[in-house]
Tab-separated table of C-alpha atoms in Angstrom:
chain	number	residue	atom	x	y	z
A	1	UNK	CA	-11.611	-9.472	0.572
A	2	UNK	CA	-11.950	-8.162	-3.034
A	3	UNK	CA	-10.183	-9.005	-6.532
A	4	UNK	CA	-8.136	-6.139	-7.449
A	5	UNK	CA	-6.045	-7.458	-10.219
A	6	UNK	CA	-2.863	-6.226	-13.135
A	7	UNK	CA	-2.899	-7.601	-16.642
A	8	UNK	CA	0.622	-7.835	-17.275
A	9	UNK	CA	3.258	-8.248	-14.382
A	10	UNK	CA	5.795	-6.138	-16.530
A	11	UNK	CA	6.624	-3.440	-18.971
A	12	UNK	CA	9.414	-1.877	-21.079
A	13	UNK	CA	9.268	0.977	-22.540
A	14	UNK	CA	11.050	3.167	-24.329
A	15	UNK	CA	12.720	6.314	-22.845
A	16	UNK	CA	9.794	9.061	-24.418
A	17	UNK	CA	7.013	7.034	-25.476
A	18	UNK	CA	3.728	6.037	-23.893
A	19	UNK	CA	3.045	3.460	-20.994
A	20	UNK	CA	0.001	2.105	-20.589
A	21	UNK	CA	-0.555	0.115	-16.694
A	22	UNK	CA	-3.816	-1.919	-16.975
A	23	UNK	CA	-6.024	-3.098	-13.658
A	24	UNK	CA	-8.895	-4.867	-13.117
A	25	UNK	CA	-11.539	-4.711	-10.757
A	26	UNK	CA	-14.389	-6.443	-9.552
A	27	UNK	CA	-16.426	-4.911	-6.974
A	28	UNK	CA	-18.452	-2.349	-8.872
A	29	UNK	CA	-19.691	-0.513	-5.223
A	30	UNK	CA	-16.274	1.546	-5.005
A	31	UNK	CA	-16.257	5.666	-4.368
A	32	UNK	CA	-13.015	5.475	-5.672
A	33	UNK	CA	-9.534	4.278	-6.733
A	34	UNK	CA	-6.175	5.098	-6.561
A	35	UNK	CA	-2.632	4.309	-8.235
A	36	UNK	CA	0.370	3.953	-5.987
A	37	UNK	CA	4.038	4.078	-7.506
A	38	UNK	CA	6.080	2.337	-6.003
A	39	UNK	CA	10.508	2.384	-6.330
A	40	UNK	CA	12.612	-0.919	-5.354
A	41	UNK	CA	13.313	-0.228	-1.313
A	42	UNK	CA	10.189	2.490	-0.407
A	43	UNK	CA	6.974	2.294	0.084
A	44	UNK	CA	4.321	2.785	-2.109
A	45	UNK	CA	3.696	6.522	-3.268
A	46	UNK	CA	0.664	8.031	-3.804
A	47	UNK	CA	0.424	9.227	-8.154
A	48	UNK	CA	-3.619	10.105	-8.770
A	49	UNK	CA	-6.628	8.363	-7.900
A	50	UNK	CA	-9.984	8.653	-9.588
A	51	UNK	CA	-14.108	9.047	-8.396
A	52	UNK	CA	-16.194	6.513	-9.951
A	53	UNK	CA	-18.508	9.446	-10.844
A	54	UNK	CA	-15.828	10.398	-13.511
A	55	UNK	CA	-13.911	8.484	-16.348
A	56	UNK	CA	-11.303	10.335	-16.877
A	57	UNK	CA	-8.882	12.433	-14.550
A	58	UNK	CA	-5.103	13.303	-15.302
A	59	UNK	CA	-2.074	15.134	-12.991
A	60	UNK	CA	1.246	15.739	-14.543
A	61	UNK	CA	1.968	13.585	-17.492
A	62	UNK	CA	-0.677	10.740	-15.392
A	63	UNK	CA	-3.880	10.595	-16.327
A	64	UNK	CA	-6.188	7.888	-15.300
A	65	UNK	CA	-9.264	6.412	-17.204
A	66	UNK	CA	-12.099	4.618	-15.774
A	67	UNK	CA	-14.816	1.875	-17.373
A	68	UNK	CA	-17.416	1.301	-14.544
A	69	UNK	CA	-18.788	-0.969	-18.072
A	70	UNK	CA	-16.211	-3.718	-17.985
A	71	UNK	CA	-14.877	-1.904	-14.478
A	72	UNK	CA	-11.262	-1.577	-16.212
A	73	UNK	CA	-8.603	1.052	-15.624
A	74	UNK	CA	-6.391	2.791	-16.655
A	75	UNK	CA	-2.578	4.667	-15.860
A	76	UNK	CA	-1.110	6.962	-18.450
A	77	UNK	CA	2.073	7.777	-18.620
A	78	UNK	CA	3.105	10.260	-21.268
A	79	UNK	CA	6.477	10.593	-22.352
A	80	UNK	CA	7.864	7.900	-19.764
A	81	UNK	CA	10.731	9.119	-17.410
A	82	UNK	CA	13.884	6.263	-16.769
A	83	UNK	CA	13.013	7.797	-13.135
A	84	UNK	CA	9.144	6.119	-14.224
A	85	UNK	CA	10.572	2.427	-13.507
A	86	UNK	CA	9.068	1.327	-10.536
A	87	UNK	CA	6.044	-1.435	-9.961
A	88	UNK	CA	2.525	0.320	-10.240
A	89	UNK	CA	-0.406	-0.280	-8.773
A	90	UNK	CA	-4.001	0.108	-8.332
A	91	UNK	CA	-6.096	0.165	-4.926
A	92	UNK	CA	-9.211	0.320	-4.493
A	93	UNK	CA	-11.213	0.686	-0.257
A	94	UNK	CA	-12.891	-1.294	1.562
A	95	UNK	CA	-16.438	-1.059	1.929
A	96	UNK	CA	-15.748	0.517	5.120
A	97	UNK	CA	-12.771	2.769	4.015
A	98	UNK	CA	-10.119	1.671	6.497
A	99	UNK	CA	-8.473	-0.285	4.662
A	100	UNK	CA	-6.808	-1.070	0.972
A	101	UNK	CA	-7.202	-4.152	-1.377
A	102	UNK	CA	-4.217	-3.997	-4.126
A	103	UNK	CA	-3.657	-5.346	-6.973
A	104	UNK	CA	-0.108	-7.441	-7.463
A	105	UNK	CA	1.262	-4.963	-9.532
A	106	UNK	CA	3.128	-4.176	-12.661
A	107	UNK	CA	6.636	-3.700	-13.430
A	108	UNK	CA	7.456	-0.926	-15.743
A	109	UNK	CA	11.519	-0.336	-16.872
A	110	UNK	CA	12.274	2.459	-19.063
A	111	UNK	CA	14.883	1.630	-21.901
A	112	UNK	CA	16.746	4.947	-22.221
B	1	UNK	CA	11.705	14.877	7.568
B	2	UNK	CA	8.775	14.924	7.850
B	3	UNK	CA	7.243	11.300	7.052
B	4	UNK	CA	6.009	8.001	7.074
B	5	UNK	CA	9.612	6.807	9.725
B	6	UNK	CA	9.921	3.551	10.403
B	7	UNK	CA	12.700	1.260	11.970
B	8	UNK	CA	14.529	-0.713	11.789
B	9	UNK	CA	14.411	-1.419	7.870
B	10	UNK	CA	16.160	-4.469	7.978
B	11	UNK	CA	16.211	-7.126	10.138
B	12	UNK	CA	16.872	-10.910	10.018
B	13	UNK	CA	15.799	-12.902	13.182
B	14	UNK	CA	15.531	-17.252	14.303
B	15	UNK	CA	11.877	-18.846	13.891
B	16	UNK	CA	10.821	-18.626	17.402
B	17	UNK	CA	12.088	-15.100	18.346
B	18	UNK	CA	9.864	-12.532	18.778
B	19	UNK	CA	10.552	-9.253	17.144
B	20	UNK	CA	9.040	-5.332	17.168
B	21	UNK	CA	8.812	-3.184	14.548
B	22	UNK	CA	7.916	0.855	15.308
B	23	UNK	CA	5.977	2.952	13.212
B	24	UNK	CA	6.184	7.281	13.847
B	25	UNK	CA	3.465	8.483	11.339
B	26	UNK	CA	3.531	12.232	10.101
B	27	UNK	CA	2.806	13.446	13.336
B	28	UNK	CA	-0.922	15.582	12.686
B	29	UNK	CA	-2.722	12.444	11.091
B	30	UNK	CA	-5.188	10.207	13.650
B	31	UNK	CA	-4.821	7.337	11.815
B	32	UNK	CA	-2.129	4.409	11.354
B	33	UNK	CA	-2.444	1.426	8.765
B	34	UNK	CA	-0.325	-1.562	9.250
B	35	UNK	CA	0.260	-4.169	5.551
B	36	UNK	CA	1.954	-6.327	4.907
B	37	UNK	CA	4.118	-7.126	1.745
B	38	UNK	CA	5.407	-10.546	0.049
B	39	UNK	CA	7.743	-9.927	-3.272
B	40	UNK	CA	5.396	-9.647	-6.071
B	41	UNK	CA	2.101	-8.575	-4.618
B	42	UNK	CA	0.456	-6.494	-2.913
B	43	UNK	CA	0.326	-4.624	-0.069
B	44	UNK	CA	-2.320	-6.735	2.680
B	45	UNK	CA	-4.044	-5.307	5.016
B	46	UNK	CA	-3.431	-5.700	8.681
B	47	UNK	CA	-5.149	-3.608	10.727
B	48	UNK	CA	-5.665	0.159	11.668
B	49	UNK	CA	-5.559	2.591	14.962
B	50	UNK	CA	-7.259	6.289	14.891
B	51	UNK	CA	-5.859	7.442	17.185
B	52	UNK	CA	-5.433	4.791	20.632
B	53	UNK	CA	-7.633	2.632	19.080
B	54	UNK	CA	-6.936	-0.413	16.737
B	55	UNK	CA	-10.123	-0.693	15.273
B	56	UNK	CA	-10.290	-3.324	12.787
B	57	UNK	CA	-7.836	-6.085	12.502
B	58	UNK	CA	-7.396	-8.727	9.070
B	59	UNK	CA	-8.011	-12.890	9.193
B	60	UNK	CA	-4.104	-12.666	8.141
B	61	UNK	CA	-3.421	-10.405	11.521
B	62	UNK	CA	-2.915	-14.393	14.037
B	63	UNK	CA	-2.328	-15.455	17.087
B	64	UNK	CA	1.310	-14.782	17.011
B	65	UNK	CA	1.112	-10.894	15.618
B	66	UNK	CA	-0.091	-7.744	18.344
B	67	UNK	CA	-0.118	-4.166	17.593
B	68	UNK	CA	-0.267	-1.214	19.588
B	69	UNK	CA	-0.706	2.565	19.877
B	70	UNK	CA	-0.776	3.422	23.117
B	71	UNK	CA	-0.171	7.426	22.800
B	72	UNK	CA	-1.747	7.709	19.930
B	73	UNK	CA	1.472	8.724	18.160
B	74	UNK	CA	3.502	5.313	17.037
B	75	UNK	CA	3.025	2.586	16.814
B	76	UNK	CA	4.504	-0.258	17.486
B	77	UNK	CA	4.096	-4.320	15.977
B	78	UNK	CA	5.489	-7.371	16.938
B	79	UNK	CA	6.075	-10.966	16.347
B	80	UNK	CA	6.019	-13.901	18.605
B	81	UNK	CA	7.489	-17.168	18.198
B	82	UNK	CA	8.536	-16.434	13.838
B	83	UNK	CA	7.757	-18.295	11.101
B	84	UNK	CA	9.742	-18.307	7.203
B	85	UNK	CA	6.282	-17.636	6.384
B	86	UNK	CA	6.129	-14.446	8.310
B	87	UNK	CA	9.264	-13.125	6.121
B	88	UNK	CA	8.114	-10.321	4.017
B	89	UNK	CA	8.104	-5.936	4.166
B	90	UNK	CA	5.842	-4.615	6.969
B	91	UNK	CA	4.716	-1.491	5.921
B	92	UNK	CA	2.750	1.297	8.047
B	93	UNK	CA	1.069	3.612	6.398
B	94	UNK	CA	-0.945	7.459	8.017
B	95	UNK	CA	-3.351	9.015	6.620
B	96	UNK	CA	-5.452	12.921	8.237
B	97	UNK	CA	-8.441	11.088	8.657
B	98	UNK	CA	-11.651	9.042	7.659
B	99	UNK	CA	-12.447	9.726	3.582
B	100	UNK	CA	-8.617	10.737	2.705
B	101	UNK	CA	-8.601	8.692	0.223
B	102	UNK	CA	-4.408	9.258	0.449
B	103	UNK	CA	-1.764	7.467	3.228
B	104	UNK	CA	1.176	7.997	3.100
B	105	UNK	CA	3.603	5.219	3.620
B	106	UNK	CA	6.624	4.353	5.502
B	107	UNK	CA	9.883	2.617	3.596
B	108	UNK	CA	8.848	-0.734	4.942
B	109	UNK	CA	11.154	-2.944	7.863
B	110	UNK	CA	11.255	-6.354	5.728
B	111	UNK	CA	11.703	-8.708	8.054
B	112	UNK	CA	13.899	-11.937	7.409
B	113	UNK	CA	13.262	-15.191	9.370
B	114	UNK	CA	15.599	-18.058	8.904
């Protein structure tokens, strides 16, 4: 499978600060990328996706940036809240589109 | 609850025993996926169904693993002669159609093989 990796395994931020989670990918042909959030004891939950023809996409308190030149993704969370504490994964589809390749994940801890 | 459900949530078994997990996808979703997740890692694809047809299997799915979706609704994943290395979280996900970016995941079944 393709390699989807994250730079930092853990991240701690103060409540109210902004968080940035990074991800490197290797398949330059991927059409889109997805960020998932996984809380303890739960399955991954879709946060936001971005197509490869975009550089930036914004959602509610989240922004994803895509740099195709260096094959890098980032997820920015504004005004981080305790409920944002979770493991965050970036994922990209396989060539068939029938599965996703997930990175290792970054564990985000929000300090009240 | 209209999300993806999985049963059981936890399973402890002895090495060599067979186990079976069930997944009920979102009712209108015709695509169903099984993933395995070990501690500190992202989910790894095992297999996927479109309706009742199993269309893709990972190399991770050894001969001891078998998955079915007999009526195109719920699915079962069976592991025969379990090994300690099978200990993991088994996740099920469903999606509406090919090209749908969002796969909806269930809560998972955590398997511990003693």
